[in-house]
Amino acid sequence: MIGILATIGRAFLEGLAALGRLVIFAGAALGHMVRPPFYPRLIGRQMIEIGYFSLPVVALTTLFSGMVLALQSYTGFARFSAESAIATVVVLSMTRELAPVLAGLMVAGRIGAAMAAEIGTMRVTEQIDALTVLSTDPYKYLVAPRLIAGATMLPLLVLIGDILGVFGGYLVAIYKLDFNAAAYLRRTADYLEFMDVVSGLVKAAVFGFLVALTGCYHGYNSKGGARGVGQATTNAVVSASILILVFNYIITELFFAR
Amino acid sequence: MSPPKIELSGVKKAFGEKIVLDGIDYALPEGESLVVIGGSGSGKSVLLKCILGIIRPDAGSIRIDGEETVGAGSEAREKVRGKIGMLFQGSALFDSLPVWQNVAFRLIQGQGMERRQAKEIALGKLAQVGLAPPVAELYPAELSGGMQKRVALARAIASDPEIIFFDEPTTGLDPIMADVINDLIVASVKKLGATTISITHDMASARKIATRIAMIYGGKFIWAGEAKDIDRSGNAHVDQFIHGRAEGPIQMAVRRP
Ligand SMILES: Nc1ncnc2c1ncn2[C@@H]1O[C@H](COP(=O)(O)OP(=O)(O)OP(=O)(O)O)[C@@H](O)[C@H]1O
Ligand SMILES: [Mg+2]
């Protein structure tokens, strides 16, 4: 019994320590992010990597989520004749929750893993030491561009995801459930508030930052060759996913709980 | 008298329980080429990284041009690093950049030089190490090990540093290529008038590059002197090492059949 408690306690402390190290890393990275030199070329490259190349994944995910949302709410709402609420349900769920969370998780799998693998490989092959020796700060050269690109590109992806999700719901409602197109669109617009979209975009910016942060952190601190890099990649995706879900709750609470 | 270019005193470093450097003292005058020899895992690479400030020593002092670097602020450290070029043991080329950008890296990123002009210089340095302009456009992964070493050498000398470190520049190369690299090192050092520290297991290479030799064993320099005196060191450890004998005071931790 004591043994179990001790194990739980140790795991808890270990978790806190890891969180502390991540926060310190984030602090250092933010400090370097706002001081020159800046690397616009590298920021641009990361933006393309995150924004453009994640577009297909995010587009497909949000489109099908919008579609299935319409279908599911129809079967559910039909039980108490509230089918007309489908448009509202789709647009609110997409903008406030689904688009940012799904895009965040997809990008965590795609980009967070790639960042951890790339920076981790640079660590174990001494390329990060070489950067330092060549008078270049690895935080500024490797970490800052990724954080900036993550925090700016994910909102853009989510905005596109919002539109595609609503479009997916519209397709199902009109072509499968025989709704009136004009009425559906009117209902979509009527109950949507500016804050719904904004909260989703704020979430996206935070998630993008978190994905890049955990990717860089685990890559930067990886050790022990190919195995260590593999471990770093897994850790980056897992911790990014957990942080996204935790921060999703916190931000929702800040925006909507009164 | 000007201070030694590089001065180490009482440099210590341990990783956890494992003591790697246990009080290194040495003064290297300007223009000299020190070769550090010693067994695998004896802390040679760690010593270079301490001088570069990549690894922080637990104790001791490291002065470059008389200026203390241990515990110095990041600005002072940057200034010192600007004087040093390093060839890493594993080359450590940036695999996301083509060869010429690797060579020109410090010129472009560190010194903010025009890319055009930096490329010009990079091509010149590549020519010095015997690599033709088409190679400049390739990526490191497309090169053989020997070519990577030569690119790494070009990168180490690209900004005409006052101090250059070579960590096992010839390991893993065929004897002819190894000798080519040795000649390149000697030639570029002569051209730049640089002070160098090289690490090698290869005695032929050591004899060629060194003006001074030091042997590291048990975390200390157990012998240090002029390169020409290496055969008359009167030190059993050194004799065993330079003749590559399994029998002697240095016992490898392997079980004998
Ligand atoms: N970052 C580190 N963390 C923990 N231990 C380390 C680290 N770097 C080096 N060591 C340990 O320090 C010791 C000396 O390593 P070092 O790389 O300096 O050896 P070396 O003399 O260069 O050997 P070789 O000739 O094989 O390159 C080794 O036992 C190594 O395990
Ligand atoms: Mg070494």
XYZ file of C-alpha atoms and ligand atoms in Angstrom:
547
model
C 0.000 0.000 0.000
C 2.743 2.442 1.021
C 4.650 1.274 -2.042
C 1.786 2.217 -4.350
C 1.388 5.616 -2.723
C 5.113 6.233 -2.968
C 5.043 5.345 -6.662
C 2.108 7.654 -7.317
C 3.769 10.421 -5.334
C 7.022 9.998 -7.192
C 5.276 10.044 -10.568
C 3.405 13.184 -9.540
C 6.592 14.973 -8.466
C 8.360 13.819 -11.608
C 5.471 15.213 -13.660
C 5.656 18.553 -11.844
C 9.411 18.737 -12.386
C 8.962 18.024 -16.114
C 6.325 20.752 -16.326
C 8.683 23.126 -14.556
C 11.470 22.395 -17.048
C 9.050 22.985 -19.931
C 8.010 26.324 -18.446
C 11.653 27.374 -18.012
C 12.360 26.377 -21.615
C 9.327 28.360 -22.770
C 10.492 31.384 -20.802
C 13.957 31.262 -22.339
C 12.496 30.787 -25.820
C 10.108 33.725 -25.400
C 12.971 35.880 -24.167
C 14.953 35.071 -27.290
C 11.923 35.461 -29.548
C 11.610 39.183 -28.903
C 15.302 40.064 -29.206
C 17.261 40.254 -32.467
C 18.654 38.735 -34.593
C 15.474 37.486 -36.245
C 15.457 34.978 -39.051
C 12.605 35.885 -41.432
C 13.722 33.274 -43.947
C 13.435 30.497 -41.366
C 10.125 31.813 -40.049
C 8.800 31.766 -43.611
C 9.975 28.225 -44.185
C 8.323 27.038 -40.975
C 5.111 28.865 -41.870
C 4.936 27.029 -45.165
C 5.740 23.743 -43.451
C 3.042 24.206 -40.811
C 0.421 26.206 -42.681
C 0.512 25.028 -46.249
C 1.477 21.392 -45.846
C -0.980 20.778 -43.004
C -3.850 22.173 -45.030
C -5.021 18.876 -46.608
C -5.073 17.041 -43.281
C -6.891 19.819 -41.457
C -9.307 20.360 -44.360
C -10.314 16.706 -44.541
C -10.654 16.372 -40.776
C -12.862 19.413 -40.338
C -14.967 18.731 -43.440
C -15.871 15.234 -42.306
C -16.397 16.378 -38.718
C -18.920 18.967 -39.919
C -20.671 16.303 -41.971
C -20.887 13.758 -39.213
C -21.974 16.428 -36.763
C -24.972 17.290 -38.927
C -25.866 13.649 -39.322
C -25.541 12.816 -35.638
C -27.470 15.842 -34.435
C -30.249 15.060 -36.893
C -30.776 11.548 -35.582
C -30.591 12.831 -32.020
C -32.676 15.979 -32.386
C -35.372 14.280 -34.452
C -36.402 12.482 -31.258
C -37.744 15.742 -29.848
C -38.440 17.544 -33.134
C -35.596 20.016 -32.814
C -34.054 19.322 -36.221
C -33.990 23.027 -36.989
C -31.228 23.507 -34.432
C -28.754 21.505 -36.500
C -27.262 24.519 -38.290
C -26.576 26.240 -34.997
C -25.119 23.134 -33.409
C -22.767 22.608 -36.324
C -21.451 26.150 -36.511
C -21.035 26.582 -32.750
C -19.334 23.234 -32.226
C -17.020 23.745 -35.147
C -15.866 27.262 -34.347
C -15.659 26.926 -30.596
C -14.396 23.397 -30.134
C -13.912 20.987 -32.954
C -11.905 22.959 -35.486
C -9.264 24.167 -33.023
C -8.970 20.914 -31.103
C -8.936 18.646 -34.151
C -6.556 20.882 -36.068
C -4.352 21.134 -32.970
C -4.196 17.374 -32.542
C -3.573 16.748 -36.234
C -0.805 19.333 -36.330
C 0.662 17.870 -33.130
C 0.969 14.519 -34.878
C 2.332 15.997 -38.061
C 4.429 18.986 -37.049
C 5.227 18.402 -33.383
C 6.675 14.998 -34.221
C 8.662 16.337 -37.166
C 10.109 19.170 -35.076
C 11.138 16.830 -32.278
C 12.743 14.443 -34.750
C 14.613 17.158 -36.634
C 15.893 19.055 -33.603
C 16.572 15.796 -31.758
C 18.708 14.559 -34.631
C 20.539 17.865 -34.639
C 21.184 17.432 -30.926
C 22.586 13.907 -31.096
C 24.718 14.649 -34.175
C 26.178 17.723 -32.405
C 24.666 20.113 -34.938
C 23.265 22.198 -32.079
C 26.750 22.445 -30.553
C 28.020 23.428 -33.988
C 25.421 26.230 -34.154
C 26.645 27.587 -30.835
C 30.265 27.395 -31.945
C 29.373 29.255 -35.138
C 28.097 32.219 -33.098
C 24.420 31.423 -33.615
C 21.981 31.018 -30.757
C 20.024 27.762 -31.177
C 17.028 29.275 -29.385
C 16.873 32.089 -31.889
C 17.755 30.015 -34.919
C 15.779 26.824 -34.247
C 13.176 27.424 -31.572
C 11.885 30.973 -32.077
C 10.946 30.596 -35.784
C 8.987 27.436 -35.015
C 7.111 29.033 -32.108
C 6.227 32.074 -34.188
C 5.097 29.974 -37.127
C 3.077 27.648 -34.886
C 1.246 30.441 -33.098
C 0.400 32.300 -36.314
C -0.376 29.520 -38.762
C -2.707 27.389 -36.676
C -5.333 30.177 -36.386
C -5.255 30.472 -40.165
C -5.754 26.740 -40.543
C -8.588 26.815 -38.022
C -10.326 29.649 -39.845
C -10.282 27.550 -42.994
C -11.353 24.561 -40.909
C -14.332 26.544 -39.536
C -15.534 27.293 -43.026
C -15.051 23.737 -44.262
C -16.757 22.285 -41.192
C -19.812 24.463 -41.710
C -19.729 23.564 -45.379
C -19.647 19.849 -44.499
C -22.700 20.271 -42.290
C -24.422 22.197 -45.054
C -23.756 19.454 -47.615
C -25.278 16.769 -45.429
C -28.216 18.921 -44.373
C -29.122 19.978 -47.905
C -28.348 16.911 -49.981
C -29.072 14.139 -47.534
C -31.560 15.517 -45.035
C -33.463 17.725 -47.504
C -33.189 20.987 -45.612
C -33.921 24.274 -47.311
C -30.572 25.814 -48.272
C -31.473 29.443 -47.594
C -33.062 28.643 -44.252
C -30.067 26.563 -43.197
C -27.607 29.341 -44.001
C -29.770 31.907 -42.231
C -29.853 29.773 -39.103
C -26.089 29.323 -39.315
C -25.534 33.060 -39.374
C -28.272 34.051 -36.913
C -26.936 32.482 -33.778
C -23.219 32.830 -34.475
C -21.478 35.472 -32.410
C -18.183 37.121 -33.079
C -16.806 35.765 -29.816
C -17.427 32.169 -30.914
C -14.994 32.520 -33.786
C -12.514 34.609 -31.820
C -12.343 32.127 -28.953
C -11.613 29.355 -31.444
C -8.825 31.364 -33.032
C -7.291 32.217 -29.661
C -7.347 28.526 -28.837
C -5.667 27.801 -32.137
C -2.878 30.283 -31.470
C -2.241 28.750 -28.048
C -2.350 25.195 -29.423
C 0.018 26.068 -32.257
C 2.432 27.546 -29.756
C 2.159 24.468 -27.526
C 2.742 22.042 -30.386
C 5.875 23.889 -31.479
C 7.036 24.303 -27.887
C 6.798 20.630 -26.957
C 8.304 19.588 -30.299
C 11.294 21.867 -29.769
C 11.629 21.057 -26.070
C 11.734 17.301 -26.467
C 13.988 17.509 -29.503
C 16.339 19.948 -27.810
C 16.705 17.737 -24.737
C 16.909 14.400 -26.489
C 19.946 12.227 -25.943
C 21.241 8.813 -26.767
C 21.173 8.442 -30.523
C 18.337 7.170 -32.708
C 16.507 5.642 -29.774
C 16.543 8.910 -27.885
C 15.209 10.763 -30.906
C 12.385 8.240 -31.263
C 11.537 8.711 -27.613
C 11.586 12.490 -28.017
C 9.175 12.255 -30.945
C 6.694 10.168 -28.992
C 6.967 12.404 -25.930
C 6.432 15.510 -28.045
C 3.177 14.208 -29.534
C 1.842 12.870 -26.257
C 2.614 15.976 -24.219
C 1.334 18.295 -26.962
C -1.953 16.371 -27.104
C -2.413 16.444 -23.343
C -1.566 20.129 -23.098
C -3.986 20.933 -25.925
C -6.849 19.217 -24.112
C -5.994 20.856 -20.782
C -5.634 24.330 -22.267
C -8.809 23.802 -24.278
C -10.686 23.560 -21.022
C -8.870 26.495 -19.422
C -9.482 28.824 -22.377
C -13.129 27.788 -22.647
C -13.523 28.548 -18.965
C -11.907 31.981 -19.411
C -14.102 32.896 -22.380
C -17.507 31.542 -21.551
C -17.868 30.775 -17.866
C -19.355 33.690 -16.031
C 55.369 38.961 -22.444
C 51.909 38.376 -23.824
C 49.734 35.849 -21.978
C 49.388 32.337 -23.419
C 46.723 32.063 -26.111
C 44.945 29.356 -24.156
C 45.534 28.716 -20.475
C 43.876 25.935 -18.522
C 44.246 25.546 -14.806
C 42.597 22.973 -12.601
C 39.822 22.226 -15.095
C 37.505 19.579 -13.669
C 34.379 17.967 -15.019
C 32.334 15.018 -13.827
C 29.120 13.581 -15.215
C 27.309 12.306 -12.159
C 29.649 9.881 -10.414
C 31.963 9.625 -13.395
C 34.981 11.921 -13.188
C 36.100 12.776 -16.712
C 38.489 15.694 -16.200
C 40.343 15.784 -12.907
C 42.405 18.946 -12.920
C 43.888 19.812 -16.320
C 46.673 22.404 -16.336
C 48.242 23.622 -19.541
C 49.378 26.835 -21.188
C 49.480 26.990 -24.961
C 51.404 29.903 -26.502
C 50.186 31.629 -29.654
C 50.933 29.918 -32.963
C 51.571 26.490 -31.441
C 49.775 23.304 -32.449
C 48.963 21.033 -29.549
C 47.899 17.467 -30.177
C 46.092 15.720 -27.340
C 46.340 11.956 -27.395
C 44.642 9.497 -25.131
C 42.385 6.469 -25.052
C 38.802 6.396 -26.170
C 36.512 7.928 -23.569
C 39.352 9.650 -21.720
C 37.651 13.053 -22.010
C 39.380 14.645 -24.986
C 36.188 15.852 -26.646
C 34.835 17.013 -23.308
C 37.986 19.105 -22.803
C 37.454 20.913 -26.117
C 33.795 21.490 -25.327
C 34.754 22.995 -21.983
C 37.070 25.458 -23.709
C 34.291 26.302 -26.178
C 31.852 26.831 -23.338
C 29.426 24.189 -24.633
C 30.048 22.207 -21.447
C 30.490 24.084 -18.208
C 33.419 22.796 -16.137
C 32.763 22.050 -12.458
C 35.914 23.833 -11.368
C 39.011 25.538 -12.683
C 39.786 28.391 -14.981
C 40.063 28.687 -18.756
C 41.645 31.844 -20.132
C 41.769 32.803 -23.741
C 44.055 35.741 -24.528
C 44.192 36.245 -20.776
C 40.417 36.548 -20.441
C 38.541 34.213 -18.134
C 35.741 32.317 -19.915
C 34.415 30.079 -17.151
C 31.362 31.768 -15.683
C 31.697 34.706 -18.088
C 28.582 36.455 -19.360
C 27.060 35.439 -22.668
C 28.487 38.508 -24.399
C 32.060 37.771 -23.329
C 31.566 34.131 -24.254
C 30.305 35.137 -27.710
C 33.379 37.266 -28.231
C 35.643 34.341 -27.408
C 33.701 31.936 -29.600
C 34.065 34.329 -32.487
C 37.801 33.625 -32.404
C 37.439 29.856 -32.486
C 36.748 27.437 -35.332
C 35.950 23.816 -34.622
C 35.949 20.619 -36.621
C 33.614 18.228 -34.814
C 34.393 14.552 -34.402
C 31.278 13.582 -36.361
C 31.561 16.580 -38.730
C 28.215 17.932 -37.413
C 27.328 19.490 -40.757
C 23.847 21.029 -40.979
C 22.007 18.513 -43.102
C 19.244 20.947 -44.024
C 21.692 23.276 -45.777
C 23.765 22.776 -48.927
C 27.518 22.491 -48.565
C 28.351 26.101 -49.383
C 25.877 27.425 -46.827
C 27.443 25.154 -44.229
C 30.843 26.613 -44.961
C 29.528 30.178 -45.089
C 27.301 29.736 -42.045
C 29.170 31.936 -39.620
C 29.798 34.579 -42.254
C 26.091 34.844 -43.104
C 24.358 34.190 -39.768
C 26.999 35.327 -37.308
C 28.580 38.248 -39.110
C 25.672 39.270 -41.354
C 27.709 39.157 -44.561
C 26.034 39.411 -47.996
C 25.125 35.923 -49.232
C 26.884 36.543 -52.554
C 30.130 37.537 -50.978
C 29.896 34.743 -48.403
C 29.385 32.188 -51.156
C 32.444 33.509 -52.923
C 34.534 32.969 -49.785
C 32.969 29.553 -49.183
C 33.890 28.418 -52.692
C 37.445 29.598 -52.066
C 37.680 27.613 -48.829
C 36.198 24.548 -50.513
C 38.801 24.837 -53.245
C 41.472 24.964 -50.532
C 40.305 21.595 -49.239
C 40.159 20.199 -52.759
C 36.435 20.313 -53.405
C 35.173 21.598 -56.763
C 32.321 24.140 -57.101
C 29.645 21.539 -58.084
C 30.066 19.959 -54.647
C 29.019 23.254 -53.076
C 25.431 22.746 -54.207
C 25.125 19.227 -52.772
C 23.684 18.403 -49.366
C 25.894 16.796 -46.669
C 23.980 13.509 -46.885
C 25.079 13.198 -50.526
C 28.783 13.248 -49.615
C 31.159 10.473 -48.607
C 32.645 10.505 -45.105
C 35.940 11.897 -46.364
C 34.226 14.680 -48.278
C 32.169 15.530 -45.189
C 35.377 15.833 -43.158
C 36.793 18.182 -45.767
C 33.642 20.312 -45.764
C 33.801 20.409 -41.970
C 37.417 21.504 -42.246
C 36.452 24.242 -44.713
C 33.720 25.370 -42.309
C 36.155 25.441 -39.378
C 38.567 27.715 -41.230
C 35.974 29.774 -43.129
C 36.002 32.814 -40.871
C 39.827 32.804 -40.570
C 39.737 32.076 -36.821
C 42.696 32.689 -34.522
C 42.129 29.390 -32.758
C 41.061 26.107 -34.366
C 40.096 22.810 -32.729
C 40.236 19.585 -34.706
C 38.476 16.647 -33.054
C 39.726 13.481 -34.709
C 40.010 14.934 -38.201
C 41.279 11.704 -39.753
C 39.361 8.975 -37.924
C 37.517 6.686 -40.292
C 39.373 7.789 -43.397
C 41.652 5.738 -45.593
C 45.379 6.373 -44.962
C 45.825 8.452 -48.097
C 42.815 10.656 -47.439
C 43.964 10.932 -43.827
C 47.302 12.239 -44.996
C 45.595 14.656 -47.375
C 43.591 16.020 -44.441
C 46.769 16.282 -42.337
C 48.453 18.287 -45.079
C 45.382 20.502 -45.370
C 45.427 21.175 -41.647
C 49.111 21.991 -41.632
C 48.732 24.214 -44.689
C 45.700 26.105 -43.402
C 47.236 26.582 -39.992
C 50.390 27.968 -41.556
C 48.322 30.238 -43.786
C 46.218 31.588 -40.920
C 48.948 31.583 -38.283
C 46.371 30.006 -35.991
C 46.811 28.366 -32.611
C 45.353 24.883 -32.692
C 44.378 21.982 -30.484
C 43.868 18.675 -32.256
C 42.695 15.352 -30.950
C 43.732 12.139 -32.578
C 44.360 8.456 -31.994
C 46.487 8.368 -35.081
C 50.191 8.798 -34.258
C 51.157 9.443 -37.878
C 48.685 12.308 -37.884
C 49.902 13.560 -34.494
C 53.536 13.645 -35.656
C 52.566 15.580 -38.725
C 50.323 18.214 -37.135
C 51.866 18.727 -33.710
C 54.443 21.111 -32.410
C 53.481 19.956 -28.911
C 51.858 16.827 -27.599
C 49.992 16.084 -24.377
C 48.635 12.771 -23.226
C 45.453 12.609 -21.184
C 44.942 9.701 -18.831
C 42.782 9.394 -15.734
C 41.462 12.913 -16.227
C 44.921 14.541 -16.148
C 47.684 15.398 -18.568
C 50.177 12.737 -17.510
C 52.771 13.892 -20.018
C 53.182 17.041 -22.041
C 56.077 18.262 -24.111
C 57.533 19.098 -27.479
C 56.350 16.891 -30.329
C 59.906 15.840 -31.131
C 60.358 14.447 -27.624
C 57.423 12.062 -27.813
C 59.656 9.051 -28.460
C 61.846 9.892 -25.445
C 59.062 10.681 -23.024
C 60.301 8.198 -20.437
C 56.645 7.659 -19.608
C 55.397 4.081 -19.785
C 51.806 5.180 -20.533
C 52.917 7.286 -23.477
C 55.175 4.544 -24.814
C 52.375 2.022 -24.639
C 49.999 4.389 -26.420
C 52.266 5.472 -29.258
C 53.300 1.894 -29.980
C 49.745 0.618 -29.662
C 50.501 -2.231 -27.255
C 47.819 -4.082 -25.320
C 50.357 -4.897 -22.596
C 51.393 -2.083 -20.281
C 50.234 0.190 -17.499
C 47.019 1.137 -19.348
C 44.597 -1.739 -18.907
C 41.507 -1.829 -21.084
C 38.383 -2.992 -19.338
C 37.997 -6.073 -21.489
C 38.043 -9.652 -20.318
C 40.877 -11.677 -21.730
C 40.135 -15.179 -22.955
N 27.048 15.003 -22.261
C 27.548 13.982 -21.573
N 26.838 13.422 -20.560
C 27.328 12.398 -19.864
N 28.528 11.831 -20.070
C 29.282 12.324 -21.056
C 28.830 13.430 -21.865
N 29.792 13.711 -22.766
C 30.783 12.828 -22.538
N 30.488 12.004 -21.523
C 31.346 10.950 -20.971
O 32.619 11.496 -20.784
C 33.611 10.562 -21.138
C 34.613 11.191 -22.079
O 33.976 11.454 -23.311
P 34.724 12.088 -24.529
O 33.725 12.222 -25.629
O 35.435 13.310 -24.119
O 35.773 10.967 -24.899
P 36.928 11.067 -25.950
O 38.211 11.102 -25.195
O 36.674 12.158 -26.912
O 36.805 9.652 -26.654
P 36.891 9.289 -28.203
O 38.324 9.232 -28.511
O 36.260 7.931 -28.273
O 36.157 10.341 -28.946
C 32.911 9.372 -21.714
O 32.941 8.342 -20.765
C 31.498 9.816 -21.938
O 30.628 8.779 -21.633
Mg 35.998 12.348 -28.780
